[in-house]
Amino acid sequence: MMAYVKEFADYPPEISQQQQDFAVGQLKNYALSVGFTVKPFAVQTDDGPKLPEGAVPAPITLYPSLFPKSCFEEALDIQQSYNTLYANITRDTAWLEDIVPQLAKIDDFVENLWNIHLQLKDGGYTQPLTLGLFRSDYMVHLDKTPGSKPQIRQVEFNTIASSFGGLSTRAAQIHRYLLTNNIYPSTSSSALSPDALAPSDAAAGLAHGLANGHKAYLSHTKPTMEDTCILFIVQPSERNIFDQQHIENELVNTHSIPVFRSTLATVLTQTHLTDTSVLIYTHPSTQRKYEVTLLYYRAGYAPTEYTSPADWTARLTLERSRAIKCPTVLLQLAGMKKVQQVLALPDSPHLQRFLPNADTERLRNTFALMYPLDSTPSGKEGQAIALNEATAKGYVLKPQREGGGNNIYRSDIPAFLKERPESEWGAYVLMQMIEPPAQRNTIVRMTAAKEGQGVVGVVETGGVICELGIYGTCLFSMAGQTAGAVQSNEVAGYLLRTKGDTSSEGGVAAGFGALDSVCLVGDDALGAGS
Ligand code: ADP
Ligand code: MG
């Protein structure tokens, strides 16, 4: 296993149990004071499972993890091009029509989403503007040849419900607080200095993107009512509610925009469409009515969320409305792993077409090897790799799903495929595993990793690997020429997530990983040392 070279071999420093207990105590108090929190798991009550009233600190590393500065800056630098790329993909419905229907045949969830588009495409859409709140996720890749520079490789590009922006801002604040207040032992490595820590303005940046959408509605789609609002579509019993609350707080306090929440199950009782498709929200407690300018989905990305045909009707009704959607069904589908795989084909002409004269090569440099598993020549190549135990172990198999816990890793792949008819293999993409250099850190977790374990604090030290996410916001029009279609395009902060190096998944919400922030180091700090 690769490790950081001698320069930072002492990172993070060895500390005594007493020093660690003190640091963890300070961390937890600071975390609670700034709302770096999640709900513990639901508890059983006479009325069924209920989320506890209180909150606990979200999982976080005790130290910021080392991250190559050049990689961090490159990821930030190319985000606006990635925003434009996915806006242009979404605008090209003819291109999506080449890709999505084949998947819809073998994947019910994709089919249901695509059916919404089919029902609206002939005159049913009433709002040309679309808002994207994106997160492009990367790991650092380091060639094993001596002297090679670390590079970012994209894990996935999220176009719906990109989470942890609110908490990532606070994760970076926590590490800065611990450093500034000398909580870390004085033997801390020279890597750790105020200049090396990067703040993340994701909470404000994402709220700014949403506020842009709201303002665009007010100026382009003249509201019919005086009261207007943004409506968050959320999951019932969401444990990651404070992450969303931070974005809401920015919208309410900084931008003076009312924000309300609804779920797929309740939204049709709380809203109605006028005959000109204006979406009116009636506040359940005050009965006051608002014109909804923008629908921000923090839900609707997993099949299990649509528990009845009524939930699909809700999605269709919202999609038909004049409110700007973040995202539309089309933008959600543009974020499928299949699209990422099509772009990453070595001879793919698509990137060039969607992103003429822009950072095409820089984006291409972030692509990992990806294969389809269909009956095309590259699909046959993918199948051969996936079915062979020896080659499959360098790969991950991904269905068209979001939210963690859906992938099949390494040596599990051949048996998984053999259990299914070959006609269904095309629903998956095969991706080379990125093997980021391991380092050490301590993860502080107050939430039980599994349901039913209650609140138990766990502090664990060991080998970890990191995943960087860069947030972007992009407001674009589905109508008119490509030139001028993108109306605003911004970078909106970052997220660092860290997991134990023996875990395949890194999802924080799923209980596998922790939030983190970057401690920036030079390229040479990474190496194929012992
Ligand atoms: P999801 O949409 O469920 O978040 P991801 O593609 O992000 O799906 O995969 C989930 C997790 O699996 C990632 O956060 C990462 O830890 C791991 N993973 C996914 N793809 C790769 C890869 N190519 N190399 C290494 N790890 C990966
Ligand atoms: Mg992911």
Coordinates of C-alpha atoms and ligand atoms in Angstrom, one line a residue, residues 135 137 139 154-156 158 337 340 368-369 395-396 398 401-407 409-410 431-436 465 467 497 499 503-507, ligand 1:
R135 CA -21.2 18.1 -7.1
D137 CA -16.6 13.9 -6.9
M139 CA -10.2 10.7 -5.8
Q154 CA -13.8 11.6 -11.3
V155 CA -15.8 9.1 -9.2
E156 CA -19.2 10.5 -10.3
N158 CA -24.1 14.4 -9.1
K337 CA -23.5 6.8 -14.6
Q340 CA -20.5 9.5 -17.6
A368 CA -11.3 6.8 -15.2
L369 CA -11.6 3.8 -17.5
Y395 CA -13.2 -2.6 -11.0
V396 CA -16.6 -1.5 -9.5
K398 CA -22.5 0.5 -11.0
R401 CA -28.7 4.7 -8.9
E402 CA -27.8 7.5 -6.5
G403 CA -27.4 7.8 -2.7
G404 CA -24.8 5.1 -1.9
G405 CA -25.0 1.4 -1.2
N406 CA -25.8 0.3 -4.7
N407 CA -22.5 -0.7 -6.2
Y409 CA -17.2 -4.2 -5.9
R410 CA -14.3 -6.2 -7.3
M431 CA -15.5 1.4 -13.8
Q432 CA -11.8 1.0 -12.9
M433 CA -11.2 1.4 -9.2
I434 CA -9.3 4.5 -8.4
E435 CA -6.7 3.7 -5.7
P436 CA -5.9 6.9 -3.8
I465 CA -8.8 7.4 1.8
E467 CA -12.9 11.8 -1.8
R497 CA -15.2 12.8 2.7
K499 CA -13.5 6.5 4.9
S503 CA -14.4 0.1 3.2
S504 CA -15.6 0.1 -0.4
E505 CA -18.3 2.7 0.0
G506 CA -17.7 6.2 1.4
G507 CA -21.2 7.5 2.0
Ligands
ADP1 P1 -23.4 6.9 -5.4 O1 -24.2 7.6 -6.5 O2 -24.2 5.8 -4.8 O3 -22.8 7.9 -4.5 P2 -20.7 6.5 -6.4 O4 -20.3 6.3 -7.8 O5 -20.3 7.8 -5.8 O6 -22.2 6.2 -6.2 O7 -20.0 5.3 -5.5 C1 -20.2 5.3 -4.1 C2 -18.8 5.2 -3.5 O8 -18.1 4.1 -4.0 C3 -17.9 6.4 -3.7 O9 -18.1 7.4 -2.8 C4 -16.5 5.7 -3.5 O10 -16.1 5.6 -2.2 C5 -16.7 4.4 -4.1 N1 -16.3 4.3 -5.5 C6 -17.2 4.5 -6.6 N2 -16.5 4.5 -7.7 C7 -15.2 4.3 -7.4 C8 -14.0 4.1 -8.2 N3 -14.0 4.2 -9.5 N4 -12.8 3.9 -7.5 C9 -12.8 3.9 -6.2 N5 -13.9 4.0 -5.4 C10 -15.1 4.2 -6.0

